[in-house]
Amino acid sequence: MAIAKTNEFEKEAIYLADIAKALSHPARIQILKILTEMNVCMCGDIVELLPLAQSTVSQHLKELKRVGLIKGDIDGPKVCYCVSPESLNKAKKEFEIIFNHYTCKGAKSCRTKKK
Amino acid sequence: MAIAKTNEFEKEAIYLADIAKALSHPARIQILKILTEMNVCMCGDIVELLPLAQSTVSQHLKELKRVGLIKGDIDGPKVCYCVSPESLNKAKKEFEIIFNHYTCKGAKSCRTKKK
DNA sequence: ATCGTTCATCGTAAATATACGATAGATAAA
DNA sequence: TTTATCTATCGTATATTTACGATGAACGAT
């Protein structure tokens, strides 16, 4: 990537991009779905539901944990995963801000301003 | 990436992940913001507002175009970019579905089911 | 026809992401 | 203590992303 310029952008943009990155793989979207639909949260259960190896699923879980969207409680040899309602709510609100902001104002097409 | 397993996931998850990927870089978040705040849409304007070379900005614009979040109208030697309200709205609704779905149901913590 | 402007694309380099098997650590059960 | 189970991490291979400069294509203006 040559030299990452990540730090030269706006804080809000960096936060949103980071959440979006965590959501940018189908496996991670499905993991979020699984974690809420079943309230069983074991890694092994998820592995059975996805076409991926255990180690790969573990990596995806780690990425979701990194941004705080899920939590993992150690329960003996198992780890019990669940979504974090707080951070999911925060992300929801942040995304609403861009989406609403942009959809409200952005209706004017380029075509209209051709001089 | 070894062999991409992208096609073995659910359709909705693939779509959402793809939109999220397009939003997963601060530059692209800021581009969306710029395109709606100013209704001037030239690539050159955006280049001046971001710490990136023209060719890099062009690549980011291409990615946003790929998923349909923005459109580019050719206007002589210039290209006039603007957001696509329709596809932005669609993305907004899809994200609401996961976020609402997940935040409504997912409140139960792992801790509660320890047997 | 030539020049300047605007933008996309090409070529390339380096960083990240994705995926797997193998292994290690932690705990429950025997 | 030994064994089985569950998960994280390591090492590794390959694909993708990010970034830049250079070049090329399209157009307006001279």
mmCIF file of C-alpha atoms (C1' of nucleotides) in Angstrom:
data_model
loop_
_atom_site.group_PDB
_atom_site.id
_atom_site.type_symbol
_atom_site.label_atom_id
_atom_site.label_comp_id
_atom_site.label_asym_id
_atom_site.label_seq_id
_atom_site.Cartn_x
_atom_site.Cartn_y
_atom_site.Cartn_z
ATOM 1 C CA MET A 1 0.000 0.000 0.000
ATOM 2 C CA ALA A 2 3.001 2.249 -0.199
ATOM 3 C CA ILE A 3 2.769 4.536 2.831
ATOM 4 C CA ALA A 4 -0.577 4.451 4.599
ATOM 5 C CA LYS A 5 -2.091 7.916 4.820
ATOM 6 C CA THR A 6 -4.758 6.810 7.220
ATOM 7 C CA ASN A 7 -3.875 9.410 9.814
ATOM 8 C CA GLU A 8 -4.252 12.358 7.509
ATOM 9 C CA PHE A 9 -8.023 12.028 7.239
ATOM 10 C CA GLU A 10 -10.803 13.286 9.465
ATOM 11 C CA LYS A 11 -11.425 11.461 12.725
ATOM 12 C CA GLU A 12 -15.041 10.657 11.969
ATOM 13 C CA ALA A 13 -14.117 9.335 8.537
ATOM 14 C CA ILE A 14 -11.450 7.106 10.053
ATOM 15 C CA TYR A 15 -13.900 5.713 12.589
ATOM 16 C CA LEU A 16 -16.590 5.029 10.041
ATOM 17 C CA ALA A 17 -14.142 3.457 7.615
ATOM 18 C CA ASP A 18 -12.863 1.207 10.357
ATOM 19 C CA ILE A 19 -16.328 -0.059 11.245
ATOM 20 C CA ALA A 20 -17.079 -0.507 7.558
ATOM 21 C CA LYS A 21 -13.876 -2.491 7.170
ATOM 22 C CA ALA A 22 -14.986 -4.846 9.926
ATOM 23 C CA LEU A 23 -18.236 -5.359 8.019
ATOM 24 C CA SER A 24 -16.536 -5.742 4.654
ATOM 25 C CA HIS A 25 -16.478 -9.528 4.504
ATOM 26 C CA PRO A 26 -19.536 -11.757 4.025
ATOM 27 C CA ALA A 27 -18.335 -14.118 6.726
ATOM 28 C CA ARG A 28 -18.314 -11.331 9.276
ATOM 29 C CA ILE A 29 -21.775 -10.147 8.267
ATOM 30 C CA GLN A 30 -23.065 -13.662 8.692
ATOM 31 C CA ILE A 31 -21.302 -14.063 12.018
ATOM 32 C CA LEU A 32 -23.107 -10.991 13.304
ATOM 33 C CA LYS A 33 -26.357 -12.455 12.083
ATOM 34 C CA ILE A 34 -25.675 -15.835 13.664
ATOM 35 C CA LEU A 35 -24.675 -14.298 16.974
ATOM 36 C CA THR A 36 -28.011 -12.590 17.317
ATOM 37 C CA GLU A 37 -30.335 -15.149 15.829
ATOM 38 C CA MET A 38 -29.101 -17.997 17.959
ATOM 39 C CA ASN A 39 -28.118 -16.850 21.375
ATOM 40 C CA VAL A 40 -25.611 -19.664 21.411
ATOM 41 C CA CYS A 41 -22.287 -18.035 20.818
ATOM 42 C CA MET A 42 -19.586 -20.672 20.630
ATOM 43 C CA CYS A 43 -16.913 -20.401 18.003
ATOM 44 C CA GLY A 44 -17.415 -24.034 17.046
ATOM 45 C CA ASP A 45 -21.081 -23.469 16.276
ATOM 46 C CA ILE A 46 -20.152 -20.678 13.908
ATOM 47 C CA VAL A 47 -17.522 -22.801 12.214
ATOM 48 C CA GLU A 48 -20.185 -25.377 11.390
ATOM 49 C CA LEU A 49 -22.364 -22.735 9.767
ATOM 50 C CA LEU A 50 -19.693 -21.196 7.564
ATOM 51 C CA PRO A 51 -17.628 -22.662 4.742
ATOM 52 C CA LEU A 52 -14.385 -21.804 6.497
ATOM 53 C CA ALA A 53 -11.779 -23.478 8.646
ATOM 54 C CA GLN A 54 -11.771 -22.952 12.390
ATOM 55 C CA SER A 55 -8.667 -20.819 12.333
ATOM 56 C CA THR A 56 -10.135 -18.562 9.684
ATOM 57 C CA VAL A 57 -13.349 -18.071 11.633
ATOM 58 C CA SER A 58 -11.256 -17.233 14.659
ATOM 59 C CA GLN A 59 -9.526 -14.522 12.669
ATOM 60 C CA HIS A 60 -12.848 -13.045 11.590
ATOM 61 C CA LEU A 61 -14.058 -13.062 15.180
ATOM 62 C CA LYS A 62 -10.900 -11.259 16.170
ATOM 63 C CA GLU A 63 -11.557 -8.534 13.632
ATOM 64 C CA LEU A 64 -15.108 -8.021 14.909
ATOM 65 C CA LYS A 65 -13.761 -7.889 18.451
ATOM 66 C CA ARG A 66 -11.105 -5.390 17.408
ATOM 67 C CA VAL A 67 -13.722 -2.760 16.595
ATOM 68 C CA GLY A 68 -15.862 -3.754 19.559
ATOM 69 C CA LEU A 69 -18.884 -5.031 17.670
ATOM 70 C CA ILE A 70 -18.763 -8.330 19.539
ATOM 71 C CA LYS A 71 -17.485 -9.561 22.851
ATOM 72 C CA GLY A 72 -16.109 -12.929 23.906
ATOM 73 C CA ASP A 73 -16.515 -14.322 27.380
ATOM 74 C CA ILE A 74 -14.280 -17.188 28.340
ATOM 75 C CA ASP A 75 -16.346 -20.033 29.723
ATOM 76 C CA GLY A 76 -14.090 -22.885 30.584
ATOM 77 C CA PRO A 77 -12.412 -24.181 27.470
ATOM 78 C CA LYS A 78 -15.081 -22.514 25.347
ATOM 79 C CA VAL A 79 -15.480 -18.887 24.421
ATOM 80 C CA CYS A 80 -18.970 -17.495 24.348
ATOM 81 C CA TYR A 81 -19.415 -14.757 21.784
ATOM 82 C CA CYS A 82 -22.178 -12.217 21.611
ATOM 83 C CA VAL A 83 -22.810 -8.885 19.956
ATOM 84 C CA SER A 84 -22.169 -5.727 21.909
ATOM 85 C CA PRO A 85 -25.465 -3.837 21.761
ATOM 86 C CA GLU A 86 -23.788 -0.588 22.805
ATOM 87 C CA SER A 87 -21.158 -0.459 20.107
ATOM 88 C CA LEU A 88 -23.554 -1.787 17.517
ATOM 89 C CA ASN A 89 -25.883 1.032 18.402
ATOM 90 C CA LYS A 90 -23.090 3.553 18.166
ATOM 91 C CA ALA A 91 -22.125 2.276 14.740
ATOM 92 C CA LYS A 92 -25.753 2.349 13.686
ATOM 93 C CA LYS A 93 -26.073 5.992 14.637
ATOM 94 C CA GLU A 94 -22.845 6.977 12.921
ATOM 95 C CA PHE A 95 -23.912 5.325 9.715
ATOM 96 C CA GLU A 96 -27.297 6.980 9.908
ATOM 97 C CA ILE A 97 -25.522 10.299 10.071
ATOM 98 C CA ILE A 98 -23.753 9.815 6.781
ATOM 99 C CA PHE A 99 -26.606 8.132 5.070
ATOM 100 C CA ASN A 100 -29.252 10.607 6.168
ATOM 101 C CA HIS A 101 -27.026 13.595 5.683
ATOM 102 C CA TYR A 102 -26.079 12.484 2.251
ATOM 103 C CA THR A 103 -29.438 11.336 1.042
ATOM 104 C CA CYS A 104 -31.196 14.463 2.210
ATOM 105 C CA LYS A 105 -28.898 16.919 0.534
ATOM 106 C CA GLY A 106 -27.487 15.002 -2.363
ATOM 107 C CA ALA A 107 -30.531 14.732 -4.555
ATOM 108 C CA LYS A 108 -29.356 17.255 -7.096
ATOM 109 C CA SER A 109 -27.831 15.526 -10.097
ATOM 110 C CA CYS A 110 -24.696 16.693 -11.826
ATOM 111 C CA ARG A 111 -26.672 17.171 -15.000
ATOM 112 C CA THR A 112 -28.528 20.107 -13.525
ATOM 113 C CA LYS A 113 -25.483 22.277 -13.158
ATOM 114 C CA LYS A 114 -24.055 22.000 -16.618
ATOM 115 C CA LYS A 115 -23.344 25.543 -17.667
ATOM 116 C CA MET B 1 -5.816 -14.790 0.016
ATOM 117 C CA ALA B 2 -5.618 -18.429 -0.878
ATOM 118 C CA ILE B 3 -8.867 -19.250 -2.646
ATOM 119 C CA ALA B 4 -11.611 -16.699 -2.196
ATOM 120 C CA LYS B 5 -14.753 -18.265 -0.781
ATOM 121 C CA THR B 6 -16.840 -15.220 -1.488
ATOM 122 C CA ASN B 7 -19.468 -17.127 -3.448
ATOM 123 C CA GLU B 8 -20.252 -19.592 -0.712
ATOM 124 C CA PHE B 9 -21.939 -17.038 1.506
ATOM 125 C CA GLU B 10 -25.479 -15.700 1.572
ATOM 126 C CA LYS B 11 -26.486 -13.223 -1.098
ATOM 127 C CA GLU B 12 -27.523 -10.520 1.321
ATOM 128 C CA ALA B 13 -24.271 -10.897 3.242
ATOM 129 C CA ILE B 14 -22.277 -10.587 0.048
ATOM 130 C CA TYR B 15 -24.135 -7.433 -0.962
ATOM 131 C CA LEU B 16 -23.736 -5.804 2.438
ATOM 132 C CA ALA B 17 -20.080 -6.720 2.652
ATOM 133 C CA ASP B 18 -19.505 -5.220 -0.771
ATOM 134 C CA ILE B 19 -21.078 -1.902 0.179
ATOM 135 C CA ALA B 20 -19.149 -1.941 3.435
ATOM 136 C CA LYS B 21 -15.936 -2.553 1.511
ATOM 137 C CA ALA B 22 -16.612 0.518 -0.603
ATOM 138 C CA LEU B 23 -16.988 2.515 2.608
ATOM 139 C CA SER B 24 -13.955 0.973 4.277
ATOM 140 C CA HIS B 25 -11.460 3.713 3.512
ATOM 141 C CA PRO B 26 -11.449 7.176 5.077
ATOM 142 C CA ALA B 27 -10.813 8.781 1.713
ATOM 143 C CA ARG B 28 -13.984 7.281 0.300
ATOM 144 C CA ILE B 29 -16.029 8.351 3.309
ATOM 145 C CA GLN B 30 -14.734 11.880 2.887
ATOM 146 C CA ILE B 31 -15.373 11.811 -0.833
ATOM 147 C CA LEU B 32 -19.015 10.965 -0.161
ATOM 148 C CA LYS B 33 -19.159 13.822 2.281
ATOM 149 C CA ILE B 34 -17.542 16.251 -0.117
ATOM 150 C CA LEU B 35 -19.809 15.251 -2.969
ATOM 151 C CA THR B 36 -22.889 16.150 -1.006
ATOM 152 C CA GLU B 37 -21.690 19.178 0.871
ATOM 153 C CA MET B 38 -20.430 20.973 -2.175
ATOM 154 C CA ASN B 39 -22.527 20.311 -5.188
ATOM 155 C CA VAL B 40 -19.438 20.828 -7.271
ATOM 156 C CA CYS B 41 -18.288 17.398 -8.262
ATOM 157 C CA MET B 42 -15.046 17.647 -10.194
ATOM 158 C CA CYS B 43 -12.322 15.149 -9.498
ATOM 159 C CA GLY B 44 -9.767 17.938 -9.290
ATOM 160 C CA ASP B 45 -11.687 19.628 -6.494
ATOM 161 C CA ILE B 46 -11.624 16.435 -4.485
ATOM 162 C CA VAL B 47 -7.914 15.982 -5.065
ATOM 163 C CA GLU B 48 -7.284 19.366 -3.513
ATOM 164 C CA LEU B 49 -9.231 18.405 -0.404
ATOM 165 C CA LEU B 50 -7.525 15.065 0.210
ATOM 166 C CA PRO B 51 -3.891 14.197 0.991
ATOM 167 C CA LEU B 52 -3.671 11.938 -2.053
ATOM 168 C CA ALA B 53 -2.397 12.028 -5.597
ATOM 169 C CA GLN B 54 -4.822 12.498 -8.463
ATOM 170 C CA SER B 55 -4.460 8.951 -9.656
ATOM 171 C CA THR B 56 -5.203 7.594 -6.206
ATOM 172 C CA VAL B 57 -8.331 9.694 -5.866
ATOM 173 C CA SER B 58 -9.404 8.457 -9.259
ATOM 174 C CA GLN B 59 -9.094 4.883 -8.016
ATOM 175 C CA HIS B 60 -11.215 5.642 -4.975
ATOM 176 C CA LEU B 61 -13.850 7.242 -7.171
ATOM 177 C CA LYS B 62 -13.820 4.140 -9.322
ATOM 178 C CA GLU B 63 -14.495 1.956 -6.301
ATOM 179 C CA LEU B 64 -17.437 4.097 -5.234
ATOM 180 C CA LYS B 65 -18.757 3.980 -8.785
ATOM 181 C CA ARG B 66 -18.334 0.208 -8.874
ATOM 182 C CA VAL B 67 -20.946 -0.290 -6.166
ATOM 183 C CA GLY B 68 -23.125 2.462 -7.579
ATOM 184 C CA LEU B 69 -22.897 4.879 -4.666
ATOM 185 C CA ILE B 70 -21.792 7.683 -6.965
ATOM 186 C CA LYS B 71 -22.170 8.558 -10.619
ATOM 187 C CA GLY B 72 -19.892 10.448 -12.981
ATOM 188 C CA ASP B 73 -21.155 12.518 -15.874
ATOM 189 C CA ILE B 74 -18.660 13.446 -18.531
ATOM 190 C CA ASP B 75 -18.736 17.160 -19.212
ATOM 191 C CA GLY B 76 -16.135 17.986 -21.792
ATOM 192 C CA PRO B 77 -12.693 17.234 -20.450
ATOM 193 C CA LYS B 78 -14.068 17.263 -16.915
ATOM 194 C CA VAL B 79 -16.063 14.614 -15.090
ATOM 195 C CA CYS B 80 -18.811 15.730 -12.789
ATOM 196 C CA TYR B 81 -19.333 13.417 -9.852
ATOM 197 C CA CYS B 82 -22.355 13.209 -7.616
ATOM 198 C CA VAL B 83 -23.880 10.759 -5.184
ATOM 199 C CA SER B 84 -26.597 8.456 -6.384
ATOM 200 C CA PRO B 85 -29.492 9.073 -3.985
ATOM 201 C CA GLU B 86 -31.225 5.865 -5.013
ATOM 202 C CA SER B 87 -28.374 3.484 -4.309
ATOM 203 C CA LEU B 88 -27.377 5.379 -1.197
ATOM 204 C CA ASN B 89 -30.922 4.948 0.038
ATOM 205 C CA LYS B 90 -30.869 1.280 -0.758
ATOM 206 C CA ALA B 91 -27.627 0.824 1.139
ATOM 207 C CA LYS B 92 -29.042 2.815 4.023
ATOM 208 C CA LYS B 93 -32.052 0.527 4.269
ATOM 209 C CA GLU B 94 -29.976 -2.627 4.079
ATOM 210 C CA PHE B 95 -27.704 -1.437 6.853
ATOM 211 C CA GLU B 96 -30.699 -0.498 8.952
ATOM 212 C CA ILE B 97 -31.938 -4.039 8.588
ATOM 213 C CA ILE B 98 -28.837 -5.564 10.103
ATOM 214 C CA PHE B 99 -28.359 -2.896 12.700
ATOM 215 C CA ASN B 100 -31.977 -2.864 13.856
ATOM 216 C CA HIS B 101 -32.356 -6.581 13.683
ATOM 217 C CA TYR B 102 -29.207 -7.087 15.664
ATOM 218 C CA THR B 103 -29.671 -4.355 18.220
ATOM 219 C CA CYS B 104 -33.253 -5.325 18.975
ATOM 220 C CA LYS B 105 -32.608 -8.951 19.622
ATOM 221 C CA GLY B 106 -29.001 -9.080 20.679
ATOM 222 C CA ALA B 107 -29.271 -7.487 24.074
ATOM 223 C CA LYS B 108 -28.853 -10.688 26.002
ATOM 224 C CA SER B 109 -25.268 -11.091 27.118
ATOM 225 C CA CYS B 110 -23.352 -14.335 26.999
ATOM 226 C CA ARG B 111 -22.995 -14.234 30.738
ATOM 227 C CA THR B 112 -26.675 -14.919 31.203
ATOM 228 C CA LYS B 113 -26.600 -18.355 29.666
ATOM 229 C CA LYS B 114 -23.737 -19.840 31.584
ATOM 230 C CA LYS B 115 -24.996 -23.198 32.698
ATOM 231 C "C1'" DA C 1 -3.231 21.840 -35.841
ATOM 232 C "C1'" DT C 2 -1.362 22.714 -31.393
ATOM 233 C "C1'" DC C 3 -1.633 23.528 -26.509
ATOM 234 C "C1'" DG C 4 -3.430 23.207 -21.935
ATOM 235 C "C1'" DT C 5 -6.641 21.003 -18.846
ATOM 236 C "C1'" DT C 6 -8.863 17.110 -16.871
ATOM 237 C "C1'" DC C 7 -9.209 12.576 -15.829
ATOM 238 C "C1'" DA C 8 -8.498 7.378 -16.371
ATOM 239 C "C1'" DT C 9 -5.400 3.800 -16.840
ATOM 240 C "C1'" DC C 10 -0.909 1.372 -16.770
ATOM 241 C "C1'" DG C 11 2.969 -0.283 -14.381
ATOM 242 C "C1'" DT C 12 4.836 -1.026 -10.108
ATOM 243 C "C1'" DA C 13 5.924 -1.410 -5.119
ATOM 244 C "C1'" DA C 14 4.605 -2.284 -0.610
ATOM 245 C "C1'" DA C 15 1.115 -3.230 2.937
ATOM 246 C "C1'" DT C 16 -3.050 -5.878 4.279
ATOM 247 C "C1'" DA C 17 -6.346 -9.336 4.037
ATOM 248 C "C1'" DT C 18 -7.783 -14.002 3.503
ATOM 249 C "C1'" DA C 19 -7.277 -18.727 3.993
ATOM 250 C "C1'" DC C 20 -5.285 -23.056 5.594
ATOM 251 C "C1'" DG C 21 -2.880 -26.620 8.474
ATOM 252 C "C1'" DA C 22 -0.273 -27.275 12.487
ATOM 253 C "C1'" DT C 23 0.455 -26.328 17.001
ATOM 254 C "C1'" DA C 24 -0.024 -24.601 21.658
ATOM 255 C "C1'" DG C 25 -2.706 -23.330 25.758
ATOM 256 C "C1'" DA C 26 -6.556 -23.781 28.835
ATOM 257 C "C1'" DT C 27 -10.007 -26.314 30.921
ATOM 258 C "C1'" DA C 28 -13.346 -30.206 31.846
ATOM 259 C "C1'" DA C 29 -13.836 -34.965 32.222
ATOM 260 C "C1'" DA C 30 -12.089 -39.526 32.866
ATOM 261 C "C1'" DT D 1 -2.539 -37.597 35.514
ATOM 262 C "C1'" DT D 2 -4.120 -38.380 31.188
ATOM 263 C "C1'" DT D 3 -7.312 -37.410 27.629
ATOM 264 C "C1'" DA D 4 -10.511 -34.909 24.978
ATOM 265 C "C1'" DT D 5 -12.387 -30.542 23.606
ATOM 266 C "C1'" DC D 6 -12.271 -25.881 22.304
ATOM 267 C "C1'" DT D 7 -10.040 -21.858 20.660
ATOM 268 C "C1'" DA D 8 -6.106 -18.669 19.651
ATOM 269 C "C1'" DT D 9 -1.966 -18.089 17.416
ATOM 270 C "C1'" DC D 10 1.947 -19.126 14.286
ATOM 271 C "C1'" DG D 11 3.781 -19.810 9.836
ATOM 272 C "C1'" DT D 12 2.872 -19.507 5.194
ATOM 273 C "C1'" DA D 13 0.938 -18.780 0.487
ATOM 274 C "C1'" DT D 14 -1.672 -16.004 -2.421
ATOM 275 C "C1'" DA D 15 -4.928 -12.245 -3.564
ATOM 276 C "C1'" DT D 16 -6.237 -7.691 -2.990
ATOM 277 C "C1'" DT D 17 -5.687 -2.917 -1.681
ATOM 278 C "C1'" DT D 18 -3.399 1.300 -1.550
ATOM 279 C "C1'" DA D 19 -0.379 4.526 -3.337
ATOM 280 C "C1'" DC D 20 2.554 6.873 -6.680
ATOM 281 C "C1'" DG D 21 4.447 8.651 -11.135
ATOM 282 C "C1'" DA D 22 4.054 8.378 -15.983
ATOM 283 C "C1'" DT D 23 1.382 8.107 -19.831
ATOM 284 C "C1'" DG D 24 -2.582 8.408 -22.761
ATOM 285 C "C1'" DA D 25 -7.216 9.873 -24.236
ATOM 286 C "C1'" DA D 26 -10.731 13.408 -24.666
ATOM 287 C "C1'" DC D 27 -12.017 17.850 -25.096
ATOM 288 C "C1'" DG D 28 -11.975 23.153 -25.286
ATOM 289 C "C1'" DA D 29 -9.470 26.992 -26.541
ATOM 290 C "C1'" DT D 30 -6.110 29.310 -29.225
#
